[in-house]
Amino acid sequence: MWWVAKPQDLHRVEDRISTIYVEKCHIDRDDNAVILINRDRTVRVPAAMVATMLIGPGTRVTSGAIRLLADSGTAICWVGDRGVRMYASGLGPSRGAGLLMRQAYLVTRTKERLEVARRMYGMRFPDEDVSTATMQQLRGREGARIKKLYREQSARTAIPWRARAYRPGEPFEAGDDVNRLLSAGHSCLYGVCHAAIVGIGASPALGFVHTGGATSFVLDISDLYKAHYTIPLAFELAAAGRHDERDIRTAFRDKVADGSLMARAIRDIKDLILGEGHNAPDRDALHLWDEFDDTYPAAPTGASDLADDWTDESLIGITGPDLPDHPVPW
């Protein structure tokens, strides 16, 4: 293509990358590398060094690039602007299922499932001992915590608060201004967490606190971050008189543009499923099932899939320039 510049090798920036976000680019294949092309530059990415590729707006991709990413075990997620929406995902057959198997093992055993739920709530209550709390007690603490947080944000911003209102399927239609902003902001948060979950090979459906839905685990992980991201942001926007859905979507996008939330979600997901301080090797394992082996080790070798040894903070964004209003002959 006429605008292809001299390739810039991405491995000169960092040795390994957990997640790469691509926007307003053409994605193609060149030997064993994926090339990201826009009108400013061409970036060459060795496919084997990327765990997850997030494909954002204004991007097109060739089948050759998809085939190479799939063969390399790279997860692909089609997302909204800066990941605030999750539309679809794909994972090639070369990727192992260790992390997913570990998640399924934990979620189908009452004792282990409760332990994971306690660790989730322990992240919310770092100064409290929840090691013996029941699910009912954990839910009671969480409910009291969220109500207190709403009251604090209401007092801080001088925005009246009554109660949470939400209409399933129409998150921006119910309640007052701050309720609609909360619903829209949570939807953005779900998109980022959904991409993080499928990107490292876990299941968005196998939740530990929430259950029965295709995104139960997405709701579990998202609840860890609402107090820091979406709840304060919704009250601040309401106080500023910015009540449109686009207002919180763009504000949330800017807040997570540095990739810190994605990195944090990936780290927390792995800690919850594999245990803190896990040191699983960067390889996959394919075995035949033994009918006499009905146990699963507490710290399974190979459960990390391809992403677990990789730096959590290594998220890089490749964004092309804004396109003109008139059609461009690509």
Tab-separated table of C-alpha atoms in Angstrom:
chain	number	residue	atom	x	y	z
A	1	MET	CA	0.000	0.000	0.000
A	2	TRP	CA	1.289	3.422	-0.889
A	3	TRP	CA	1.202	4.800	2.645
A	4	VAL	CA	3.211	1.958	4.216
A	5	ALA	CA	6.163	3.479	6.054
A	6	LYS	CA	9.370	1.781	7.159
A	7	PRO	CA	8.238	-0.734	9.787
A	8	GLN	CA	8.841	0.048	13.435
A	9	ASP	CA	9.480	-3.184	15.335
A	10	LEU	CA	7.370	-3.198	18.471
A	11	HIS	CA	9.705	-5.569	20.295
A	12	ARG	CA	12.124	-2.684	20.585
A	13	VAL	CA	9.655	-1.023	22.939
A	14	GLU	CA	9.030	-3.979	25.262
A	15	ASP	CA	10.047	-7.610	25.232
A	16	ARG	CA	6.560	-8.921	25.924
A	17	ILE	CA	3.091	-7.406	25.731
A	18	SER	CA	-0.040	-8.613	27.495
A	19	THR	CA	-2.508	-6.487	25.535
A	20	ILE	CA	-2.351	-4.275	22.465
A	21	TYR	CA	-5.169	-1.927	21.475
A	22	VAL	CA	-5.460	-1.047	17.767
A	23	GLU	CA	-7.613	1.776	16.425
A	24	LYS	CA	-7.970	3.417	12.984
A	25	CYS	CA	-5.513	1.009	11.380
A	26	HIS	CA	-5.290	-1.654	8.700
A	27	ILE	CA	-4.105	-4.988	10.173
A	28	ASP	CA	-2.271	-7.343	7.834
A	29	ARG	CA	0.286	-10.133	7.900
A	30	ASP	CA	3.927	-10.120	6.933
A	31	ASP	CA	5.589	-13.535	7.443
A	32	ASN	CA	5.311	-14.276	11.189
A	33	ALA	CA	4.450	-10.732	12.159
A	34	VAL	CA	1.270	-8.682	12.204
A	35	ILE	CA	1.658	-5.234	10.695
A	36	LEU	CA	-0.455	-2.300	11.830
A	37	ILE	CA	-0.725	0.325	9.121
A	38	ASN	CA	-2.103	3.836	9.308
A	39	ARG	CA	-1.273	7.108	7.576
A	40	ASP	CA	1.295	8.058	10.200
A	41	ARG	CA	3.342	4.895	10.550
A	42	THR	CA	3.616	1.161	10.146
A	43	VAL	CA	4.167	-0.972	13.243
A	44	ARG	CA	5.418	-4.544	13.010
A	45	VAL	CA	4.270	-6.827	15.854
A	46	PRO	CA	5.670	-10.355	16.267
A	47	ALA	CA	2.427	-12.295	16.747
A	48	ALA	CA	3.810	-14.690	19.351
A	49	MET	CA	4.572	-11.866	21.790
A	50	VAL	CA	0.981	-10.613	22.138
A	51	ALA	CA	-1.519	-12.276	24.479
A	52	THR	CA	-4.578	-10.228	23.491
A	53	MET	CA	-5.313	-7.843	20.643
A	54	LEU	CA	-8.173	-5.399	21.108
A	55	ILE	CA	-9.512	-4.180	17.762
A	56	GLY	CA	-11.164	-0.782	18.103
A	57	PRO	CA	-13.196	1.496	15.824
A	58	GLY	CA	-11.996	2.405	12.341
A	59	THR	CA	-9.935	-0.771	11.948
A	60	ARG	CA	-10.057	-3.475	9.297
A	61	VAL	CA	-8.208	-6.780	9.402
A	62	THR	CA	-7.303	-9.411	6.811
A	63	SER	CA	-7.992	-13.126	7.144
A	64	GLY	CA	-4.238	-13.751	6.952
A	65	ALA	CA	-3.658	-11.638	10.053
A	66	ILE	CA	-6.476	-13.391	11.919
A	67	ARG	CA	-5.069	-16.796	10.956
A	68	LEU	CA	-1.596	-15.865	12.206
A	69	LEU	CA	-2.948	-14.508	15.503
A	70	ALA	CA	-5.042	-17.642	15.996
A	71	ASP	CA	-2.069	-19.923	15.298
A	72	SER	CA	-0.009	-17.894	17.779
A	73	GLY	CA	-2.579	-18.308	20.558
A	74	THR	CA	-3.454	-14.625	20.614
A	75	ALA	CA	-6.977	-13.754	21.766
A	76	ILE	CA	-8.803	-11.228	19.585
A	77	CYS	CA	-11.513	-8.922	20.911
A	78	TRP	CA	-13.576	-6.498	18.839
A	79	VAL	CA	-14.250	-3.589	21.185
A	80	GLY	CA	-15.564	-0.042	21.293
A	81	ASP	CA	-13.524	3.106	21.761
A	82	ARG	CA	-10.715	2.283	24.225
A	83	GLY	CA	-12.449	-0.961	25.092
A	84	VAL	CA	-15.577	0.542	26.637
A	85	ARG	CA	-17.746	-1.881	24.678
A	86	MET	CA	-17.195	-5.589	24.062
A	87	TYR	CA	-18.766	-6.824	20.820
A	88	ALA	CA	-17.166	-10.170	19.981
A	89	SER	CA	-14.074	-12.265	20.630
A	90	GLY	CA	-12.164	-15.170	19.199
A	91	LEU	CA	-9.527	-17.616	20.399
A	92	GLY	CA	-7.527	-19.893	18.124
A	93	PRO	CA	-7.274	-23.684	18.536
A	94	SER	CA	-3.625	-23.476	19.595
A	95	ARG	CA	-4.584	-21.903	22.931
A	96	GLY	CA	-4.758	-24.206	25.946
A	97	ALA	CA	-7.666	-24.465	28.379
A	98	GLY	CA	-5.792	-24.636	31.670
A	99	LEU	CA	-7.149	-21.402	33.126
A	100	LEU	CA	-10.699	-22.247	32.049
A	101	MET	CA	-10.449	-25.738	33.556
A	102	ARG	CA	-9.242	-24.292	36.828
A	103	GLN	CA	-12.109	-21.787	36.838
A	104	ALA	CA	-14.651	-24.560	36.153
A	105	TYR	CA	-13.149	-26.683	38.938
A	106	LEU	CA	-13.492	-23.859	41.455
A	107	VAL	CA	-16.979	-22.764	40.476
A	108	THR	CA	-18.459	-26.294	40.666
A	109	ARG	CA	-17.279	-27.024	44.216
A	110	THR	CA	-19.050	-25.248	47.059
A	111	LYS	CA	-16.060	-24.914	49.393
A	112	GLU	CA	-13.655	-23.677	46.716
A	113	ARG	CA	-16.254	-21.364	45.202
A	114	LEU	CA	-16.904	-19.733	48.573
A	115	GLU	CA	-13.157	-19.256	49.087
A	116	VAL	CA	-12.906	-17.364	45.784
A	117	ALA	CA	-15.951	-15.256	46.710
A	118	ARG	CA	-14.297	-14.427	50.039
A	119	ARG	CA	-11.146	-13.318	48.252
A	120	MET	CA	-13.263	-11.075	46.021
A	121	TYR	CA	-14.893	-9.466	49.010
A	122	GLY	CA	-11.517	-9.304	50.733
A	123	MET	CA	-10.395	-6.983	47.945
A	124	ARG	CA	-13.296	-4.706	48.881
A	125	PHE	CA	-12.674	-4.941	52.645
A	126	PRO	CA	-8.874	-4.990	52.998
A	127	ASP	CA	-9.056	-4.168	56.719
A	128	GLU	CA	-11.630	-6.823	57.595
A	129	ASP	CA	-11.333	-10.567	58.127
A	130	VAL	CA	-13.809	-12.320	55.830
A	131	SER	CA	-12.181	-15.757	56.015
A	132	THR	CA	-15.147	-17.280	57.863
A	133	ALA	CA	-17.997	-15.169	56.455
A	134	THR	CA	-20.914	-16.844	54.708
A	135	MET	CA	-22.230	-15.661	51.346
A	136	GLN	CA	-25.193	-14.040	53.094
A	137	GLN	CA	-22.849	-12.107	55.391
A	138	LEU	CA	-20.654	-11.075	52.482
A	139	ARG	CA	-23.637	-9.793	50.519
A	140	GLY	CA	-24.856	-7.871	53.572
A	141	ARG	CA	-21.490	-6.164	53.982
A	142	GLU	CA	-21.329	-5.321	50.303
A	143	GLY	CA	-24.834	-3.864	50.311
A	144	ALA	CA	-24.036	-1.680	53.330
A	145	ARG	CA	-20.754	-0.602	51.735
A	146	ILE	CA	-22.378	0.457	48.458
A	147	LYS	CA	-25.169	2.369	50.216
A	148	LYS	CA	-22.575	4.212	52.295
A	149	LEU	CA	-20.594	5.004	49.151
A	150	TYR	CA	-23.668	6.463	47.444
A	151	ARG	CA	-24.340	8.671	50.463
A	152	GLU	CA	-20.728	9.861	50.556
A	153	GLN	CA	-20.718	10.701	46.850
A	154	SER	CA	-24.048	12.475	47.208
A	155	ALA	CA	-22.658	14.617	50.039
A	156	ARG	CA	-19.428	15.315	48.133
A	157	THR	CA	-21.148	16.485	44.947
A	158	ALA	CA	-24.405	17.874	46.411
A	159	ILE	CA	-26.408	15.567	44.132
A	160	PRO	CA	-29.527	14.135	45.837
A	161	TRP	CA	-29.564	10.356	46.104
A	162	ARG	CA	-32.625	8.214	46.748
A	163	ALA	CA	-32.119	4.667	45.523
A	164	ARG	CA	-30.624	2.703	42.662
A	165	ALA	CA	-32.940	2.312	39.641
A	166	TYR	CA	-32.105	0.045	36.733
A	167	ARG	CA	-34.086	-1.394	33.826
A	168	PRO	CA	-32.567	-4.600	32.369
A	169	GLY	CA	-31.901	-4.292	28.672
A	170	GLU	CA	-32.327	-0.493	28.744
A	171	PRO	CA	-29.585	0.731	31.079
A	172	PHE	CA	-30.006	4.403	30.202
A	173	GLU	CA	-33.770	4.609	30.513
A	174	ALA	CA	-34.581	4.246	34.214
A	175	GLY	CA	-34.237	6.583	37.186
A	176	ASP	CA	-32.952	10.106	37.578
A	177	ASP	CA	-29.886	11.619	35.917
A	178	VAL	CA	-27.299	10.080	38.228
A	179	ASN	CA	-28.952	6.646	37.963
A	180	ARG	CA	-28.832	6.776	34.170
A	181	LEU	CA	-25.204	7.846	34.269
A	182	LEU	CA	-24.403	4.980	36.640
A	183	SER	CA	-26.045	2.451	34.327
A	184	ALA	CA	-24.237	3.759	31.260
A	185	GLY	CA	-20.917	3.900	33.104
A	186	HIS	CA	-21.270	0.353	34.399
A	187	SER	CA	-21.899	-0.828	30.825
A	188	CYS	CA	-18.535	0.668	29.820
A	189	LEU	CA	-16.831	-1.013	32.763
A	190	TYR	CA	-18.373	-4.349	31.786
A	191	GLY	CA	-16.837	-4.023	28.332
A	192	VAL	CA	-13.295	-3.603	29.666
A	193	CYS	CA	-13.648	-6.484	32.144
A	194	HIS	CA	-15.244	-8.741	29.525
A	195	ALA	CA	-12.308	-8.168	27.187
A	196	ALA	CA	-9.835	-8.900	29.991
A	197	ILE	CA	-11.570	-12.168	30.877
A	198	VAL	CA	-11.794	-13.642	27.397
A	199	GLY	CA	-8.370	-12.266	26.528
A	200	ILE	CA	-6.605	-14.530	29.029
A	201	GLY	CA	-8.765	-17.565	28.268
A	202	ALA	CA	-11.239	-17.520	31.175
A	203	SER	CA	-15.006	-17.886	30.843
A	204	PRO	CA	-17.240	-14.809	31.192
A	205	ALA	CA	-20.140	-17.086	32.192
A	206	LEU	CA	-18.663	-18.977	35.160
A	207	GLY	CA	-19.194	-16.513	37.980
A	208	PHE	CA	-18.537	-17.089	41.668
A	209	VAL	CA	-20.949	-14.540	43.171
A	210	HIS	CA	-23.246	-13.953	40.202
A	211	THR	CA	-24.583	-17.005	38.406
A	212	GLY	CA	-26.900	-18.102	35.610
A	213	GLY	CA	-25.952	-15.536	32.970
A	214	ALA	CA	-23.580	-15.507	30.043
A	215	THR	CA	-21.629	-12.657	31.695
A	216	SER	CA	-21.787	-13.689	35.366
A	217	PHE	CA	-18.007	-13.562	35.842
A	218	VAL	CA	-17.932	-10.182	34.073
A	219	LEU	CA	-20.271	-8.850	36.770
A	220	ASP	CA	-18.107	-10.402	39.491
A	221	ILE	CA	-14.942	-8.703	38.261
A	222	SER	CA	-16.631	-5.389	37.448
A	223	ASP	CA	-17.929	-5.093	41.009
A	224	LEU	CA	-14.310	-4.838	42.187
A	225	TYR	CA	-13.860	-1.484	40.427
A	226	LYS	CA	-17.174	0.373	40.501
A	227	ALA	CA	-16.318	2.205	43.723
A	228	HIS	CA	-13.142	3.602	42.181
A	229	TYR	CA	-14.226	4.261	38.599
A	230	THR	CA	-17.887	4.532	37.646
A	231	ILE	CA	-19.679	5.608	40.839
A	232	PRO	CA	-17.587	8.745	41.570
A	233	LEU	CA	-17.533	9.597	37.861
A	234	ALA	CA	-21.327	9.438	37.543
A	235	PHE	CA	-21.871	11.791	40.493
A	236	GLU	CA	-19.214	14.221	39.220
A	237	LEU	CA	-20.804	14.405	35.776
A	238	ALA	CA	-24.281	14.866	37.246
A	239	ALA	CA	-22.958	17.742	39.371
A	240	ALA	CA	-21.455	19.315	36.249
A	241	GLY	CA	-24.789	19.099	34.420
A	242	ARG	CA	-23.519	16.503	31.931
A	243	HIS	CA	-26.300	13.941	31.746
A	244	ASP	CA	-25.967	12.325	28.307
A	245	GLU	CA	-24.854	8.728	27.882
A	246	ARG	CA	-22.036	9.937	25.655
A	247	ASP	CA	-20.745	12.149	28.459
A	248	ILE	CA	-19.931	9.272	30.788
A	249	ARG	CA	-18.804	6.998	27.953
A	250	THR	CA	-16.180	9.491	26.794
A	251	ALA	CA	-15.205	10.435	30.367
A	252	PHE	CA	-14.753	6.784	31.304
A	253	ARG	CA	-12.796	6.163	28.097
A	254	ASP	CA	-10.393	8.952	28.998
A	255	LYS	CA	-10.078	7.664	32.559
A	256	VAL	CA	-8.980	4.174	31.444
A	257	ALA	CA	-7.032	5.190	28.332
A	258	ASP	CA	-3.682	4.490	30.028
A	259	GLY	CA	-4.526	0.794	30.256
A	260	SER	CA	-4.173	0.586	34.036
A	261	LEU	CA	-7.690	-0.820	34.522
A	262	MET	CA	-7.155	-3.574	31.949
A	263	ALA	CA	-3.839	-4.507	33.547
A	264	ARG	CA	-5.377	-4.502	37.011
A	265	ALA	CA	-8.308	-6.687	35.891
A	266	ILE	CA	-5.986	-9.241	34.280
A	267	ARG	CA	-3.869	-9.416	37.433
A	268	ASP	CA	-6.904	-9.770	39.720
A	269	ILE	CA	-8.524	-12.470	37.549
A	270	LYS	CA	-5.378	-14.580	37.609
A	271	ASP	CA	-4.925	-14.077	41.356
A	272	LEU	CA	-8.511	-15.166	42.015
A	273	ILE	CA	-8.396	-18.267	39.831
A	274	LEU	CA	-4.779	-19.368	40.264
A	275	GLY	CA	-4.084	-17.915	43.688
A	276	GLU	CA	-1.863	-15.014	44.671
A	277	GLY	CA	1.797	-15.384	43.856
A	278	HIS	CA	1.145	-17.993	41.179
A	279	ASN	CA	4.137	-18.851	39.069
A	280	ALA	CA	2.701	-20.875	36.217
A	281	PRO	CA	4.942	-21.424	33.186
A	282	ASP	CA	4.256	-19.760	29.858
A	283	ARG	CA	3.160	-22.848	27.994
A	284	ASP	CA	0.049	-24.846	27.226
A	285	ALA	CA	-0.583	-28.498	27.938
A	286	LEU	CA	-2.745	-30.976	26.028
A	287	HIS	CA	-3.345	-34.333	27.712
A	288	LEU	CA	-5.699	-37.286	27.467
A	289	TRP	CA	-8.209	-37.568	30.284
A	290	ASP	CA	-7.736	-40.393	32.773
A	291	GLU	CA	-11.025	-41.652	34.204
A	292	PHE	CA	-9.324	-42.360	37.530
A	293	ASP	CA	-8.017	-38.818	37.866
A	294	ASP	CA	-10.933	-36.910	39.380
A	295	THR	CA	-8.899	-34.265	41.179
A	296	TYR	CA	-7.406	-30.980	40.106
A	297	PRO	CA	-4.294	-29.573	41.777
A	298	ALA	CA	-4.559	-26.382	43.801
A	299	ALA	CA	-1.898	-24.690	41.702
A	300	PRO	CA	-2.109	-26.434	38.308
A	301	THR	CA	0.945	-26.478	36.092
A	302	GLY	CA	0.121	-24.878	32.773
A	303	ALA	CA	-3.093	-23.273	33.982
A	304	SER	CA	-1.775	-19.915	32.939
A	305	ASP	CA	-2.306	-20.441	29.208
A	306	LEU	CA	-0.119	-18.057	27.245
A	307	ALA	CA	-0.712	-14.864	29.158
A	308	ASP	CA	0.106	-15.625	32.770
A	309	ASP	CA	3.844	-15.046	32.796
A	310	TRP	CA	3.517	-11.795	30.925
A	311	THR	CA	3.771	-8.348	32.394
A	312	ASP	CA	0.368	-7.157	33.606
A	313	GLU	CA	1.193	-3.502	33.002
A	314	SER	CA	2.285	-4.014	29.381
A	315	LEU	CA	-0.629	-2.577	27.428
A	316	ILE	CA	0.244	-0.608	24.307
A	317	GLY	CA	-2.117	1.377	22.082
A	318	ILE	CA	-1.633	1.911	18.344
A	319	THR	CA	-3.953	4.609	17.014
A	320	GLY	CA	-4.053	6.099	13.556
A	321	PRO	CA	-4.961	9.711	12.729
A	322	ASP	CA	-8.555	10.854	12.411
A	323	LEU	CA	-9.905	10.345	8.924
A	324	PRO	CA	-11.358	13.190	6.838
A	325	ASP	CA	-15.079	13.497	6.406
A	326	HIS	CA	-14.988	12.680	2.698
A	327	PRO	CA	-14.421	9.060	1.580
A	328	VAL	CA	-10.818	7.891	1.337
A	329	PRO	CA	-9.816	5.337	-1.337
A	330	TRP	CA	-8.136	2.607	0.701
